[in-house]
C-alpha atoms as one frame of an Amber mdcrd trajectory, in Angstrom:
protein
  80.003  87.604  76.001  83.170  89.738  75.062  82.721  92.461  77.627  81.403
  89.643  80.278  83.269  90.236  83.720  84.174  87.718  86.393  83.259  89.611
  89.656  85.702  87.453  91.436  88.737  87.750  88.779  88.179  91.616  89.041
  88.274  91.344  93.231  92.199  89.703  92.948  92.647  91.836  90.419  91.995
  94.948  92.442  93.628  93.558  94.957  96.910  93.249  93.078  96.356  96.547
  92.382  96.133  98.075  96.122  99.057  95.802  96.671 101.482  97.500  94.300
 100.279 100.990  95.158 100.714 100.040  98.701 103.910  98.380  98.208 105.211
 102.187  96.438 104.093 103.779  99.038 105.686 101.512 101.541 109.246 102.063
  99.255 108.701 106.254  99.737 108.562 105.194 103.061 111.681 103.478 103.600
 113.961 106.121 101.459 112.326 108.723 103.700 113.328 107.249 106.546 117.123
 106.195 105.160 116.972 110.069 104.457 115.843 111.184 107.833 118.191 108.705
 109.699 114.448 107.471 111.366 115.875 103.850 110.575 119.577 104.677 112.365
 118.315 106.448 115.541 115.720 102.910 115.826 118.522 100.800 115.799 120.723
 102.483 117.913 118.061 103.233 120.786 115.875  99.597 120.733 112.463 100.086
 121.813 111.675 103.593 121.847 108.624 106.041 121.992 107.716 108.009 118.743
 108.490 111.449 120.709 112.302 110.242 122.119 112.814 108.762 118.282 111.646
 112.440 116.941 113.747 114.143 119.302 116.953 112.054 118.789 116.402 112.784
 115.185 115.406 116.338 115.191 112.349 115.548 113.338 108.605 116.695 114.296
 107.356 114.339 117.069 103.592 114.166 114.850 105.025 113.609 111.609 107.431
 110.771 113.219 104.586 109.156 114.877 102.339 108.490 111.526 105.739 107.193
 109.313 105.967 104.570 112.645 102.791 103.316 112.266 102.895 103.385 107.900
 106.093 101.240 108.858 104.349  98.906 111.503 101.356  98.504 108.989 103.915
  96.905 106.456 105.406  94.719 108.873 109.230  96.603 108.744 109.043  97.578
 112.561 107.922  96.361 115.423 104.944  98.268 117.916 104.483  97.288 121.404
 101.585  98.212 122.182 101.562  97.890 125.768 104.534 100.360 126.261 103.451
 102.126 123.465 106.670 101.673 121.665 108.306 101.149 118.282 111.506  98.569
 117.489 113.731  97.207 114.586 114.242  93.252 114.638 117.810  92.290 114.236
 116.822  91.304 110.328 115.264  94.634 110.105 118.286  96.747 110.696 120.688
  94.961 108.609 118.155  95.356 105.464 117.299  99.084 106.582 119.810 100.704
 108.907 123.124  99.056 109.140 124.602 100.528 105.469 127.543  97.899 105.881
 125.878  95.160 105.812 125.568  92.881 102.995 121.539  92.868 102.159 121.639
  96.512 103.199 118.292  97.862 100.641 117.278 101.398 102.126 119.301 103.716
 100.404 118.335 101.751  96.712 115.135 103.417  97.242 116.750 106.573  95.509
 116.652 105.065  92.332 113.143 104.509  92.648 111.856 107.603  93.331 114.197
 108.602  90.076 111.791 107.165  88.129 108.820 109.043  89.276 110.901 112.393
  88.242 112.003 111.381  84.895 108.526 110.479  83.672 108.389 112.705  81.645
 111.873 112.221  79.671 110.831 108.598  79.572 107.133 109.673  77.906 109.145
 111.682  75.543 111.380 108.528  74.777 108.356 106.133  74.405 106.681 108.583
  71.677 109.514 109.767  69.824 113.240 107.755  68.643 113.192 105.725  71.946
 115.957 107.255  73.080 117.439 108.615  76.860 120.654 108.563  78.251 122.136
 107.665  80.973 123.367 110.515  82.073 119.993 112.427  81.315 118.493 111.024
  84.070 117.864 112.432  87.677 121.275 112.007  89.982 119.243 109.953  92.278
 119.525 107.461  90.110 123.029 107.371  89.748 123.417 107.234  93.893 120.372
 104.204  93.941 121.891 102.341  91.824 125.568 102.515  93.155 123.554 101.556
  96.533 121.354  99.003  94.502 124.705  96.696  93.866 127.217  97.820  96.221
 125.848  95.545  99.352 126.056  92.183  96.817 129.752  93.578  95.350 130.859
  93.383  98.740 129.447  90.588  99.726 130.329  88.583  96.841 132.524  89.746
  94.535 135.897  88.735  96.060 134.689  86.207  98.199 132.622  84.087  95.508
 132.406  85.589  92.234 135.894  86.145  91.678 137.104  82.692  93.050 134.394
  81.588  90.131 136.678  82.524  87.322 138.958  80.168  85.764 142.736  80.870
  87.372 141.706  85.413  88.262 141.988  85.162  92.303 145.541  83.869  92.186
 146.415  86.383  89.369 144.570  89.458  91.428 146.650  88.153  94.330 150.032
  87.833  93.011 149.548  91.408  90.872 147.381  92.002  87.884 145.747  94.421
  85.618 142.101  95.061  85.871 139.882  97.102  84.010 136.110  98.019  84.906
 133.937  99.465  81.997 131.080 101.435  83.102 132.070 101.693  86.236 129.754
 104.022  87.475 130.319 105.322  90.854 133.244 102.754  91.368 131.523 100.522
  94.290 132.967  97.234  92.414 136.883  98.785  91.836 136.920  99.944  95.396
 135.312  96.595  96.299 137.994  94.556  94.318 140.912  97.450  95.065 140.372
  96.203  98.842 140.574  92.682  98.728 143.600  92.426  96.309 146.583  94.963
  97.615 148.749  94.048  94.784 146.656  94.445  91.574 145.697  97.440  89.557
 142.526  98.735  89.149 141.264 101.258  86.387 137.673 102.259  86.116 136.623
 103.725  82.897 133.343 105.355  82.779 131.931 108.067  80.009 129.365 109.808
  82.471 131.753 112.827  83.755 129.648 112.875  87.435 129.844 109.576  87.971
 133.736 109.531  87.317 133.752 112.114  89.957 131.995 110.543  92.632 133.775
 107.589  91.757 137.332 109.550  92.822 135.980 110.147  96.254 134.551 106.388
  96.822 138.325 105.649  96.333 139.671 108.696  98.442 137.275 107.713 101.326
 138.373 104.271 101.109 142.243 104.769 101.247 142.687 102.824  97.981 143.381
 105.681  95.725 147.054 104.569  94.748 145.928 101.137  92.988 142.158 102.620
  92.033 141.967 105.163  89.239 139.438 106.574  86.668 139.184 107.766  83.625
 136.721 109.538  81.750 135.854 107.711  78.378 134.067 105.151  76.332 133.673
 101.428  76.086 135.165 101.721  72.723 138.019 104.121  73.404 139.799 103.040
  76.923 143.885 102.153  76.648 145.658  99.413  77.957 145.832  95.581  78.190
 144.647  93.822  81.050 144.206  90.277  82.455 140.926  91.116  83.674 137.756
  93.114  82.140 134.699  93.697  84.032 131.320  94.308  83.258 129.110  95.155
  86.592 125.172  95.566  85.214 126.198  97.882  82.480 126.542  95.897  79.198
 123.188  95.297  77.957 123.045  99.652  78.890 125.289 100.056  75.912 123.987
 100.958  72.446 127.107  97.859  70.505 127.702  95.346  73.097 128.965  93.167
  70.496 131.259  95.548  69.335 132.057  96.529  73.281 133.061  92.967  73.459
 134.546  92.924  70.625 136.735  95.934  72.000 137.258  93.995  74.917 138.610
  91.395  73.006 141.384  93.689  71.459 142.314  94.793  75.025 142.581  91.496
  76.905 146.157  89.861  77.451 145.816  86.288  75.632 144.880  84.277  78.899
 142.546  87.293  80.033 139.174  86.551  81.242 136.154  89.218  80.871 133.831
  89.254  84.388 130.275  89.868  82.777 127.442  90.022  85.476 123.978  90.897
  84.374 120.938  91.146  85.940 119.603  87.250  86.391 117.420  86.754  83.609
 115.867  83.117  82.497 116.319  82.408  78.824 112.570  81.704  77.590 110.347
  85.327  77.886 107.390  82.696  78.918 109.450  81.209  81.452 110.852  84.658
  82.670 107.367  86.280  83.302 106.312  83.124  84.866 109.285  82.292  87.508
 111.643  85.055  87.408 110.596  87.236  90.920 113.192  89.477  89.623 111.577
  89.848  86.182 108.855  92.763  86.740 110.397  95.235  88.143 113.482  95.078
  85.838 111.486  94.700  82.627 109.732  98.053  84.117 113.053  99.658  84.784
 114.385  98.581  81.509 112.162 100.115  79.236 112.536 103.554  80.781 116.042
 103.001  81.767 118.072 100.750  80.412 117.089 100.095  76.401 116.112 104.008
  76.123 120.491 104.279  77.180 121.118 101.664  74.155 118.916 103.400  71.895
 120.387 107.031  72.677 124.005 104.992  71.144 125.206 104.071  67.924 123.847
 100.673  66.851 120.823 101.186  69.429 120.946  96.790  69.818 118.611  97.688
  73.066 119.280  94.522  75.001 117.526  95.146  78.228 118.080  94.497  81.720
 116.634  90.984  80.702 118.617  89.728  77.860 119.725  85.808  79.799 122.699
  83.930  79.349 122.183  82.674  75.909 121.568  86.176  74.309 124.512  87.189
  76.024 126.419  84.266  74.784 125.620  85.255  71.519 127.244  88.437  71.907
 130.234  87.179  72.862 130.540  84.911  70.113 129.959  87.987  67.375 132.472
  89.379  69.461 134.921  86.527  68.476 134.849  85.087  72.023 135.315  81.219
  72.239 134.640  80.220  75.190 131.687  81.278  77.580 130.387  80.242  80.847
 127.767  80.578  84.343 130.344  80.882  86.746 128.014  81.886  89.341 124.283
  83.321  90.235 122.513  85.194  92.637 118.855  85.753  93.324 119.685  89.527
  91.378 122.513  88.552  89.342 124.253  86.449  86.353 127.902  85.955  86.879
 129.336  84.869  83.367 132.977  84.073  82.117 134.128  84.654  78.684 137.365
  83.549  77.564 139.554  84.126  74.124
């Protein structure tokens, strides 16, 4: 029968279910505790009571006590029982309290809980043109996703991903021009501005807050003098330089191809454009089947990411999971001639494209 239901197929079901609420809840958790510096005091005192953890915190002994346990339920931190006493493993604090090092995850949460707050824009966008820009969205989006990417920029951007491209580490080191489009809150100039002294950075970005912020990542990190910004477009930025980047923002844009295209124009004739996308496989089949990354960016796409393109002129609406060979393609239109994988990482593409 149509309607017929397999009591066993509903049971996983169900328990799929219960397994993603659990697993938001669990996430709420987490950016609380990044918020609350729960996560910070843990690793600083090792095994500790609930009440000493509220106190050092200055956060209500009860209320600390029940976010220990929701956090020893999902397997984050440790509970002695014996001692009655809570603990972060040494894997634990680098993911959750240690915000310099390089699979640090807490402080992403904020983009998360952006989504719950912009539900309604996004309903709005899903029954009307589509469209929602970026810079309509709640700021905690802005500051999850600069903490989203920052960790892996660090990490390996100018150890791995830049050593990737044809020929760009030795230019970077002996002095070059480098322009980042959609830079955001600047995590990859300031990244790049650190590692090579003698090169130029310019980050061009058209969301005026973001710009801002984006100033005082570069104040704080005493690389102000080769790391500017500017407030514009991907269509309208000056300048030639002998190396474009593109960190997670091109398939945002309403024309990539004509982006590209601009790039193009602004490239010195042995320039290389850095493209890195969110990893994506090529096939949709294969991507719902074996891409781990693929469900919660296709979810964060369509209330994100195409609602940006479609608030543009053109509107191509891309997605967070276009894959290389879509992306290819866009380089091509964009009279690019030669494009490559230069690297991957479980969240990224890194892709080369070449006059």
């Amino acid at each position: 029968m149509k309607n017929e239901i397999d009591e066993n197929r509903l049971e996983e079901f169900m328990g799929r279910m219960i397994g993603y609420m659990t697993g938001s809840a669990v996430c709420y958790g987490i950016w609380l505790g990044d918020e609350l510096g729960l996560y910070r005091g843990l690793a600083e005192a090792g095994p500790t009571s609930a009440g000493a953890l509220a106190k050092s915190t200055g956060c209500h002994p009860r209320l600390v006590r029940e976010w220990l346990d929701g956090q020893a339920a999902a397997d984050l931190v440790q509970y002695e029982e014996d001692t009655d006493t809570y603990m972060l493993s040494p894997e634990a604090t680098l993911a959750l309290a240690d915000d310099t090092s390089p699979v640090f995850t807490a402080r992403a949460m904020n983009a998360l809980g952006s989504f719950f707050m912009d539900i309604d824009k996004a309903k709005t966008a899903f029954r009307g043109n589509g469209a929602l820009a970026w810079g309509e969205h709640h700021p905690l989006l802005f500051h999850g996703t600069e903490w989203l990417f920052r960790t892996g920029y660090r990490t390996y951007l100018p150890n791995e991903w830049i050593p990737a491209l044809e020929g760009v580490k030795a230019k970077l080191e002996a002095g070059a021009k480098v322009a980042d489009v959609g830079c955001g809150h600047g995590a990859s100039v300031v990244v790049m501005a650190e590692a090579f002294p003698n090169s130029r950075f310019v980050g061009f970005d058209y969301h005026r807050p973001s710009i801002e912020t984006a100033i005082e990542r570069a104040e704080e990190a005493g690389v102000q003098g080769r790391a500017t910004f500017e407030l514009t477009t991907a269509k309208d930025y000056p300048g030639r330089f002998d190396l474009i980047c593109f960190f997670d923002c091109l398939h945002d844009m309403g024309d990539p191809v004509g982006v590209a295209s601009y790039a193009l124009e602004h490239l010195e004739p042995d320039g290389t454009v850095l493209l890195v996308e969110p990893f994506a496989l090529d096939s949709r089949a294969a991507n719902l089947e074996d891409n781990p990354m693929a469900a919660l960016l296709y979810n964060a796409s369509s209330s994100i990411c195409v609602p940006n393109s479609l608030s543009q002129e053109v509107g191509l609406g891309l997605g967070a999971q276009a894959g290389e060979e879509r992306l290819r393609e866009v380089f091509q239109a964009a009279g690019f001639t030669r494009f490559r994988r230069a690297a991957q990482t479980p969240l990224n593409l890194i892709l080369e494209a070449k006059p």
